[in-house]
Short mmCIF file of C-alpha atoms in Angstrom, two decimals:
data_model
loop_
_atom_site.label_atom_id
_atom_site.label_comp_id
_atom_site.label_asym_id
_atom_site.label_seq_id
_atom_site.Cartn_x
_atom_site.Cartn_y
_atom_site.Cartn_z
CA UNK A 26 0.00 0.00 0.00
CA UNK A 27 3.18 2.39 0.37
CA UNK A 28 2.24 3.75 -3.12
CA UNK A 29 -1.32 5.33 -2.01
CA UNK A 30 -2.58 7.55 1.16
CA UNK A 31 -3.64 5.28 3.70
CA UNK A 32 -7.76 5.57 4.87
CA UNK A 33 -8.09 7.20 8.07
CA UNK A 34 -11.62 6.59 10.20
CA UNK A 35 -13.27 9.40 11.77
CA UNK A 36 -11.84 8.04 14.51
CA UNK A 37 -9.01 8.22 13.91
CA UNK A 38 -7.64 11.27 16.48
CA UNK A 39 -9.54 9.27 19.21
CA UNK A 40 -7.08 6.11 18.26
CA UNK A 41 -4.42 8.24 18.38
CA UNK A 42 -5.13 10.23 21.97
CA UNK A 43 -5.50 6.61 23.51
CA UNK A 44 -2.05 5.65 22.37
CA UNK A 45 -3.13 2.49 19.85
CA UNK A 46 -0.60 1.13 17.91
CA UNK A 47 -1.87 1.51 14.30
CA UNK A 48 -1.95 -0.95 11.27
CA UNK A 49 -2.16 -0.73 7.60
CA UNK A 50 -5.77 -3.16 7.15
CA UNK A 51 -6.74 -2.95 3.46
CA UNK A 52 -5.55 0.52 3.20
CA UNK A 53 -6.60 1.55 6.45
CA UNK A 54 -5.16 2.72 9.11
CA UNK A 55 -6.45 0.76 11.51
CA UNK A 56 -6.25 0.39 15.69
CA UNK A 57 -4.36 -2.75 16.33
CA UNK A 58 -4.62 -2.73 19.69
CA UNK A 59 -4.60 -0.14 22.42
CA UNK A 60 -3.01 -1.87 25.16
CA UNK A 61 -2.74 -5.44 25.73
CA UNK A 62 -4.73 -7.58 23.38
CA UNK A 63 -5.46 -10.48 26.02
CA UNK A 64 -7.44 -7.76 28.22
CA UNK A 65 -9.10 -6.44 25.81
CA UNK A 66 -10.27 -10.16 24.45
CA UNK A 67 -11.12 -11.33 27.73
CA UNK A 68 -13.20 -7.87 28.60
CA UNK A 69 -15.15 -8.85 25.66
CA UNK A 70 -15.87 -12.40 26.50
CA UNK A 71 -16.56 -10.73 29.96
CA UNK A 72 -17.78 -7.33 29.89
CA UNK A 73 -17.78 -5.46 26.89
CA UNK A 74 -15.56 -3.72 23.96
CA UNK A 75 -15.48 -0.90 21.53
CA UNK A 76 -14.62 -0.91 18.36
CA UNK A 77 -14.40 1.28 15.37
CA UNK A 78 -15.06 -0.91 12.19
CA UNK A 79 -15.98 2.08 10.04
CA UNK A 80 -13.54 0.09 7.28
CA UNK A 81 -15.94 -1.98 6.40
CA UNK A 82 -17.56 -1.63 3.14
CA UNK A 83 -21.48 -0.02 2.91
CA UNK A 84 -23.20 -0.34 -0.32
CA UNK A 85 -26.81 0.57 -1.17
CA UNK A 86 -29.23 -1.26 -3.24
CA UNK A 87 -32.68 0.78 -4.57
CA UNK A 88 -35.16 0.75 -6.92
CA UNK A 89 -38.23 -1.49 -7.66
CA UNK A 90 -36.14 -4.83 -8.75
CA UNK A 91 -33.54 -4.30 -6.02
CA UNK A 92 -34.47 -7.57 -4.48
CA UNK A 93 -34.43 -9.41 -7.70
CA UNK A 94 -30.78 -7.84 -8.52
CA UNK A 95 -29.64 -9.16 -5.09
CA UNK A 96 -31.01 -12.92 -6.02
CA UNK A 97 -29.64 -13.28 -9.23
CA UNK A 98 -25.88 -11.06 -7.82
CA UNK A 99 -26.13 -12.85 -4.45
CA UNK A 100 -26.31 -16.61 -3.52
CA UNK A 101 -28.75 -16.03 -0.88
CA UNK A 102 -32.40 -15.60 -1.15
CA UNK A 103 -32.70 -12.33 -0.16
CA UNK A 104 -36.12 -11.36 -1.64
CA UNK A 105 -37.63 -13.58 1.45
CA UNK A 106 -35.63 -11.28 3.72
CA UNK A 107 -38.27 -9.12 5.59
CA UNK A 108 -37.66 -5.42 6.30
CA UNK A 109 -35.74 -4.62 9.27
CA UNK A 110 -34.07 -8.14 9.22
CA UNK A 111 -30.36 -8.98 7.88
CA UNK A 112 -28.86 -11.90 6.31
CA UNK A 113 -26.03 -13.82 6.41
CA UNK A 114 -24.92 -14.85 2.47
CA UNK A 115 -21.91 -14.52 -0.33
CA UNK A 116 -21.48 -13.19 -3.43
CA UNK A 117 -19.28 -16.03 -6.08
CA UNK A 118 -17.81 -15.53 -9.59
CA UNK A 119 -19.40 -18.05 -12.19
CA UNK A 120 -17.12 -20.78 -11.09
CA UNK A 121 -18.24 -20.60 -7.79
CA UNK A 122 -15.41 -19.02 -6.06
CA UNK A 123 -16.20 -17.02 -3.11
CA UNK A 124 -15.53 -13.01 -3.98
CA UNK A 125 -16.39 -12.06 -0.47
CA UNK A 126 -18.92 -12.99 2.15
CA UNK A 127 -21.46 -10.23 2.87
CA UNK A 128 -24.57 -9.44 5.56
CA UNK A 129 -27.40 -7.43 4.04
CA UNK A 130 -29.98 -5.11 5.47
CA UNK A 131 -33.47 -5.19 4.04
CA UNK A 132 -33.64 -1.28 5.52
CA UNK A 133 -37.13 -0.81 3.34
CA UNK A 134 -39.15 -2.56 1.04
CA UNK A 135 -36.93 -1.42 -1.81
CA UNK A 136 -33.71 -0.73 0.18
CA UNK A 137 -31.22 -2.52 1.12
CA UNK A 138 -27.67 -2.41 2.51
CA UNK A 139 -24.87 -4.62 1.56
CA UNK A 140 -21.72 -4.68 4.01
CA UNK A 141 -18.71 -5.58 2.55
CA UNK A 142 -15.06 -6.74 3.91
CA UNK A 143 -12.70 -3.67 3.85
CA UNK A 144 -10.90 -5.20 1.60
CA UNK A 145 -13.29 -6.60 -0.98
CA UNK A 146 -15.50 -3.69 -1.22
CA UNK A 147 -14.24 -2.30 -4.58
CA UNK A 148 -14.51 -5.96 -6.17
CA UNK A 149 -17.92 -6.38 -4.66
CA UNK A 150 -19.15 -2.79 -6.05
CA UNK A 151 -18.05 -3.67 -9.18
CA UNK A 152 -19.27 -6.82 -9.29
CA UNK A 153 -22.76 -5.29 -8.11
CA UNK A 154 -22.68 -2.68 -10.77
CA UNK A 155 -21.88 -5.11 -13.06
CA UNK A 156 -24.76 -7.36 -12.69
CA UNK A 157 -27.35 -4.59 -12.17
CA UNK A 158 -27.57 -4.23 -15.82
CA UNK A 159 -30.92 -5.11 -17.02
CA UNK A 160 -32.54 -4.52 -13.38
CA UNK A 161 -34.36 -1.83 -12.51
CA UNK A 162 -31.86 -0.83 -9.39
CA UNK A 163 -29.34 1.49 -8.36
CA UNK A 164 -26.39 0.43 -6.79
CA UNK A 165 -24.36 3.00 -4.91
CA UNK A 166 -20.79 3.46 -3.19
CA UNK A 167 -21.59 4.96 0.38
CA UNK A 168 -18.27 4.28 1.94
CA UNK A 169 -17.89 7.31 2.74
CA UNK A 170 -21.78 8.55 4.35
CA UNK A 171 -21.12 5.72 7.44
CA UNK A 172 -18.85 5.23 10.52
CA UNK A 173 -19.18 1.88 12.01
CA UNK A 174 -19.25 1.40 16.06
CA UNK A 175 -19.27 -1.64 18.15
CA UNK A 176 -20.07 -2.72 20.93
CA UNK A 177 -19.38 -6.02 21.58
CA UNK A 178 -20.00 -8.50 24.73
CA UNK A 179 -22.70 -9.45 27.77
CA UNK A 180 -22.63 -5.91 29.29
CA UNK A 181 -23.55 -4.16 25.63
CA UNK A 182 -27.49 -4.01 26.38
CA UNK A 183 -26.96 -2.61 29.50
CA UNK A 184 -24.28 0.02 28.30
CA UNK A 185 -26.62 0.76 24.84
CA UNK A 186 -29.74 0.86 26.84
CA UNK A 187 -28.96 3.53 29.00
CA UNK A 188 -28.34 6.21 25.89
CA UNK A 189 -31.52 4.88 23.63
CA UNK A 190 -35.10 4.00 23.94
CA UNK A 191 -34.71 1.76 20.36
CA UNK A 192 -36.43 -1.72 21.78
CA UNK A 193 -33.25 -3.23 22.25
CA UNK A 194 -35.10 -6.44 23.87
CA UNK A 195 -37.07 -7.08 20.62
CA UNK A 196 -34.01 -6.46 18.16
CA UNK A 197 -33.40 -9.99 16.84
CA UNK A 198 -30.22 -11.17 15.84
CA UNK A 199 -29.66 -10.27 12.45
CA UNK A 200 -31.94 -7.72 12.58
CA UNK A 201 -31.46 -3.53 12.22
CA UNK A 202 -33.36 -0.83 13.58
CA UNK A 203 -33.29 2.98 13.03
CA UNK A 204 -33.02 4.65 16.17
CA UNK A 205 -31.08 7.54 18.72
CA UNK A 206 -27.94 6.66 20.60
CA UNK A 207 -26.92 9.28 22.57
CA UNK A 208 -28.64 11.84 20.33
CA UNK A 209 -27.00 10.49 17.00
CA UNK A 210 -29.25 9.01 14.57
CA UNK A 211 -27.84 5.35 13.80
CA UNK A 212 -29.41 1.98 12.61
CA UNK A 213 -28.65 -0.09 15.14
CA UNK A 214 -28.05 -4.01 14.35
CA UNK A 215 -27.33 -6.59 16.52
CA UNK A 216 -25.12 -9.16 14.03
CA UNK A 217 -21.35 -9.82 15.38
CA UNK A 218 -18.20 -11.07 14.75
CA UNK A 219 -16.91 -12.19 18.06
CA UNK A 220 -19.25 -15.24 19.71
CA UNK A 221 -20.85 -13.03 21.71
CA UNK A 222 -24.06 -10.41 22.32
CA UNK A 223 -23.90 -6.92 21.02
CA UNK A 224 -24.61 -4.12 18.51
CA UNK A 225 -23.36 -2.18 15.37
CA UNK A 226 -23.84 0.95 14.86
CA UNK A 227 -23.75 2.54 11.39
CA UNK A 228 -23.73 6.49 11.68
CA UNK A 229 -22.62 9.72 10.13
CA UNK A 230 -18.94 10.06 10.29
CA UNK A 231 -19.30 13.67 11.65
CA UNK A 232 -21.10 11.89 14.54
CA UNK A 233 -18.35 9.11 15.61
CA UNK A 234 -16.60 10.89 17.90
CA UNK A 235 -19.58 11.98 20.17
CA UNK A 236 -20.84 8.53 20.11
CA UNK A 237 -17.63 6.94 20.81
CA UNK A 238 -17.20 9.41 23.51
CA UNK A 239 -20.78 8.82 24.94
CA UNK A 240 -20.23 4.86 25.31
CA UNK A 241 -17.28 5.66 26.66
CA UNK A 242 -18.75 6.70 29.56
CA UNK A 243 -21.73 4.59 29.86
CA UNK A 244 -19.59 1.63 29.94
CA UNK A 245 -17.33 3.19 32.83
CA UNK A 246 -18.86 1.45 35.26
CA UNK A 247 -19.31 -1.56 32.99
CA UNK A 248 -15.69 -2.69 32.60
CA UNK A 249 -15.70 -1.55 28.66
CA UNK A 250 -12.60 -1.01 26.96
CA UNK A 251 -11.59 0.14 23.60
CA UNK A 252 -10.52 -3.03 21.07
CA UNK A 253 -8.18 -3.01 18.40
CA UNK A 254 -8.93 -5.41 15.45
CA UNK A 255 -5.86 -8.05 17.21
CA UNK A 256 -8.51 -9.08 19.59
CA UNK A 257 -11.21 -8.80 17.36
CA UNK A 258 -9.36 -11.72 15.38
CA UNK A 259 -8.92 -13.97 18.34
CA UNK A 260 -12.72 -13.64 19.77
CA UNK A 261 -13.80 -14.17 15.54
CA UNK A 262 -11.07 -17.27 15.75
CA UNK A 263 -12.67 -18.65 19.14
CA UNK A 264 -15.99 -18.41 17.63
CA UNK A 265 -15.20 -20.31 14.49
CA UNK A 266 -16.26 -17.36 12.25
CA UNK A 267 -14.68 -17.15 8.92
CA UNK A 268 -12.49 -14.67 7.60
CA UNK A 269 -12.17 -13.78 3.87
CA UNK A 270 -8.59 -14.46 2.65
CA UNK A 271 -8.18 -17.25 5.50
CA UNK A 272 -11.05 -19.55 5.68
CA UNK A 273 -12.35 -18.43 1.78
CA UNK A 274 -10.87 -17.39 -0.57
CA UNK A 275 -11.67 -17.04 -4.56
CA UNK A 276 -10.56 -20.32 -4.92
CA UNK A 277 -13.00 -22.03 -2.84
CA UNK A 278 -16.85 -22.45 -3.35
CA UNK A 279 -19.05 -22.10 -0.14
CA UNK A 280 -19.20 -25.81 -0.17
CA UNK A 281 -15.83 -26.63 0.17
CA UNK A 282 -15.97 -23.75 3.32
CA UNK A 283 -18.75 -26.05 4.90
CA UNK A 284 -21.04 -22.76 4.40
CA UNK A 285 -23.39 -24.84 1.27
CA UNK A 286 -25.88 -23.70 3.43
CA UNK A 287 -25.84 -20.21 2.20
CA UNK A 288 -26.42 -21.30 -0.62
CA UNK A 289 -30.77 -21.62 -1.89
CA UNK A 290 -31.28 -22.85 -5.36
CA UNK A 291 -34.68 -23.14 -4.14
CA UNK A 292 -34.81 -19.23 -5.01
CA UNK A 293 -36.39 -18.05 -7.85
CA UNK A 294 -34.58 -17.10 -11.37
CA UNK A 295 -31.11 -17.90 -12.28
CA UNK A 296 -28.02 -16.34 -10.49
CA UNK A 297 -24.47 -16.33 -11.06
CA UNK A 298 -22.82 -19.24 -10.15
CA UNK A 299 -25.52 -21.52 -9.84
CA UNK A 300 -24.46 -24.34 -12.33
CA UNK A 301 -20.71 -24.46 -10.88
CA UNK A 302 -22.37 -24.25 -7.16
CA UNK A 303 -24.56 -26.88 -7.89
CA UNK A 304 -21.60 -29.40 -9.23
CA UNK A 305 -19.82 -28.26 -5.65
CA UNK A 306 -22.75 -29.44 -3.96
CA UNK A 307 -22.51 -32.70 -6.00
CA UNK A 308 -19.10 -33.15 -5.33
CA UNK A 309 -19.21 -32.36 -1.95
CA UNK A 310 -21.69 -34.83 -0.88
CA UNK A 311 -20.52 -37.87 -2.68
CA UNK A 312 -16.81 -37.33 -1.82
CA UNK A 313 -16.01 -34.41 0.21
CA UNK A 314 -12.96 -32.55 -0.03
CA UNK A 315 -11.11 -31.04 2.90
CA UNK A 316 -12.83 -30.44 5.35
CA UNK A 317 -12.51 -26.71 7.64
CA UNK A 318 -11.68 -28.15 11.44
CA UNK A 319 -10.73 -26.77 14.69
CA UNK A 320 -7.20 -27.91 16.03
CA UNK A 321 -6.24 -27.45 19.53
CA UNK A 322 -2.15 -27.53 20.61
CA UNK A 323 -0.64 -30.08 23.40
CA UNK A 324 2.19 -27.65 23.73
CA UNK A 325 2.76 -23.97 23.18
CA UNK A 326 3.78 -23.11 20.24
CA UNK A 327 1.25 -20.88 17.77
CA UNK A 328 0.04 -22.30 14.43
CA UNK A 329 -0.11 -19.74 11.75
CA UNK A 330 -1.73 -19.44 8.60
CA UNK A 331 -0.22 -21.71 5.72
CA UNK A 332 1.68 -23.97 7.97
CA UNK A 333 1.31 -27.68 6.94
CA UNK A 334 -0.90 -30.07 8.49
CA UNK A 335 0.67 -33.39 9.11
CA UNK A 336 -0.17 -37.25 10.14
CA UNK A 337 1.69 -40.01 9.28
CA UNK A 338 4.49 -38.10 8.09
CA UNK A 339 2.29 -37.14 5.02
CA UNK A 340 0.72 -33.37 4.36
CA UNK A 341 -3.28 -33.87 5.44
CA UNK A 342 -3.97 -30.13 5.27
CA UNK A 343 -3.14 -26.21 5.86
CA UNK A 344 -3.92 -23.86 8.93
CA UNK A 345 -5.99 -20.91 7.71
CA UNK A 346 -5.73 -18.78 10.83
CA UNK A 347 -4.06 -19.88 13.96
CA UNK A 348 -3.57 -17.43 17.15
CA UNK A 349 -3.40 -17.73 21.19
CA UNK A 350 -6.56 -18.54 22.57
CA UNK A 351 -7.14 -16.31 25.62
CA UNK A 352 -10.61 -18.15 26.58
CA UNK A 353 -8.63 -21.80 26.48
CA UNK A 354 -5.50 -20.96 27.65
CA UNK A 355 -3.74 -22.77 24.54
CA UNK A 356 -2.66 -22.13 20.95
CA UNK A 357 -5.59 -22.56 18.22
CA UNK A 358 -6.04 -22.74 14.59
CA UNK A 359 -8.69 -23.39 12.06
CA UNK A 360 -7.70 -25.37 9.20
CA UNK A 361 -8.70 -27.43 5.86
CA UNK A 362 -7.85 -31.22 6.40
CA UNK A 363 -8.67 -34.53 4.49
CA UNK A 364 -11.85 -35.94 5.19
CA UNK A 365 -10.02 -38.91 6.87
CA UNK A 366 -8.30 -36.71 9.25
CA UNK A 367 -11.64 -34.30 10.14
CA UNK A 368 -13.62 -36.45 12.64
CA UNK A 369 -13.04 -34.43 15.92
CA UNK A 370 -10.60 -37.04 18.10
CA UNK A 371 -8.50 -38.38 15.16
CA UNK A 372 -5.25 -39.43 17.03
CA UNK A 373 -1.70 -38.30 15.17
CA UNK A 374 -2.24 -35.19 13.65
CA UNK A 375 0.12 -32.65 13.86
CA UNK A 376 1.28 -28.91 12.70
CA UNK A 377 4.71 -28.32 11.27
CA UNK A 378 5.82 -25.46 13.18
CA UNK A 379 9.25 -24.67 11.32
CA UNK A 380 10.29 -28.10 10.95
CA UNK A 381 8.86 -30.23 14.18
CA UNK A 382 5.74 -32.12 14.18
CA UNK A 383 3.54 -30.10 16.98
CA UNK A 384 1.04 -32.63 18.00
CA UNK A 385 -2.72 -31.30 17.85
CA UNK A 386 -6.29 -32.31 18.58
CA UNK A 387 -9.26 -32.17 16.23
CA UNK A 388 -11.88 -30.43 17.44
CA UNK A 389 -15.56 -29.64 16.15
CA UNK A 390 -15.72 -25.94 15.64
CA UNK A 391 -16.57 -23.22 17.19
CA UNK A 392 -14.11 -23.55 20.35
CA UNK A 393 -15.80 -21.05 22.32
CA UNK A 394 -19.70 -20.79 22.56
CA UNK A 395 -21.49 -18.61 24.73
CA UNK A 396 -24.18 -19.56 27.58
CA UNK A 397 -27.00 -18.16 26.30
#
């Protein structure tokens, strides 16, 4: 990225005054963390966090066939999506390769809002605009009109209830509401990233500050903290969540990621990728390829993305994303391994940490689940 400017939130003085260390994140410059990474994980897992994910990518959707451009762009069925609600889904090239996992906001009857990964939302934008042609819809870039709060763990309702009267109680999970936080008008959605309860708040960037400011203080007395996106990786890790360029990639269909699910051909009218998708489904079911698993370590030493999976002295698989777990107390990865290596318990498998063997149970993911 040295060529261009780096992207700086309207946060980004806030950051700055609480002495975070800062990171290049798909052109952004991005809080890392702002102290230590394991107390800010472990107040979100047991109190509650803050962070400013105003990278992420906001695109709109109008018009009358707005819905019908998202089924035939999207995988998901997102014309059964009811207003207020948000789904979960992807958007795949022709072959079937992932381009990015997305959630998107029904905000109206012909409105919606697609939320991209920072760094996918130019690709997904153009892939939008591409497909729009023919529809009657209007896709538009607003990057730039949002700021993205959250606020993240079990303490969040309490801290967000004292500065709104939005019925916090009846907000689903993936659902979004318009409402007042602290004076600012935001939609507020309740969706997360990091295994546990709390909100996201999309608002002007002129009003960031005052609302980071104002949670600030409500959470005093709550234990909140501010979180860099270090933690945020570890909690998504824990939680068995995916993350685009680790757990998919281009390369993969959402089959192969164990997401199929995501996928409806039951959905009206053709959409792109649906003949490749529906070989992966094929495929996948009579002889499935490798298969995404949790690995735990024996000893201490951290897995990282791309190191080999090993048992029998043969390669079985790759770690996609691998980290400290704070919750566990041990090293953990997520990683692709052969089908005859996946069944949580198989005995010998291992991680090639520079050259040694680290021995390394197979878990069912997520690690980490909350108590409801």
């Amino acid at each position: 990225m040295s060529s261009t400017e780096l992207r700086h939130t309207a946060l980004d003085a806030v950051h700055r005054s609480l002495g975070a260390t800062m990171t290049d994140f798909a052109g952004w410059d991005m809080p890392l963390r702002y102290g230590s990474e394991r107390d800010e994980h472990n107040a979100v897992r047991t109190k509650a966090g803050l962070f400013d994910l105003s990278h992420m990518g906001e695109i709109i959707v109008t018009g009358p066939q707005a819905a019908a451009l998202l089924d035939f762009a999207l995988v998901g069925n997102i014309g059964a999506v009811k207003t207020g609600r948000a789904r979960y889904t992807m958007i795949c090239q022709a072959d079937g390769g992932i381009l990015d996992d997305l959630i998107v906001y029904r905000l109206a009857e012909t409105e919606y809002m697609v939320v991209a990964n920072a760094s996918n939302a130019q690709v997904v934008l153009d892939a939008l605009t591409e497909r729009a042609a023919g529809f009657d819809a209007e896709v538009r870039d607003d990057r730039d009109a949002y700021a993205l709060l959250a606020v993240q763990g079990p303490e969040s309702p309490g801290i967000l209830k004292s500065l709104t009267d939005a019925d916090l109680d009846g907000l689903k999970y993936y659902a979004g509401l318009p409402g007042t936080v602290a004076g600012v008008p935001a939609l507020i959605a309740r969706t997360g990233y990091t295994g546990e309860d709390g909100f996201e708040l999309f608002v002007k960037p002129e009003h960031a500050v005052e609302l980071w400011q104002a949670l600030t203080k409500a959470g005093e007395g709550a234990g909140l903290v501010p979180c860099g996106l270090s933690c945020r990786d570890t909690l998504r890790l824990e939680a068995g969540m995916p993350l685009y360029g680790h757990e998919l990639t281009a390369e993969l269909t959402p089959f192969d990621a164990g997401l199929g699910r995501v996928v409806k051909f039951d959905k009206e009218g053709d959409f792109v990728g649906r003949e490749a998708l529906a070989a992966a489904a094929e495929r996948a079911a009579s002889n499935p390829p490798r298969v995404l698993v949790g690995l735990v370590a024996e000893g201490r030493r951290i897995p990282r993305a791309g190191f080999q999976v090993v048992a029998d002295g043969k390669v079985v698989g790759e770690v996609t994303s691998g980290a400290p777990s704070p919750t566990l107390g041990k090293p953990i990865a997520m990683a692709y391994v052969d089908a005859a290596h996946a069944a949580p318990g198989t005995a010998g498998v291992g991680v090639d940490i520079r050259g040694t063997h680290e021995p390394y149970e197979v878990v069912a993911l997520p690690f980490y689940k909350r108590q409801k």
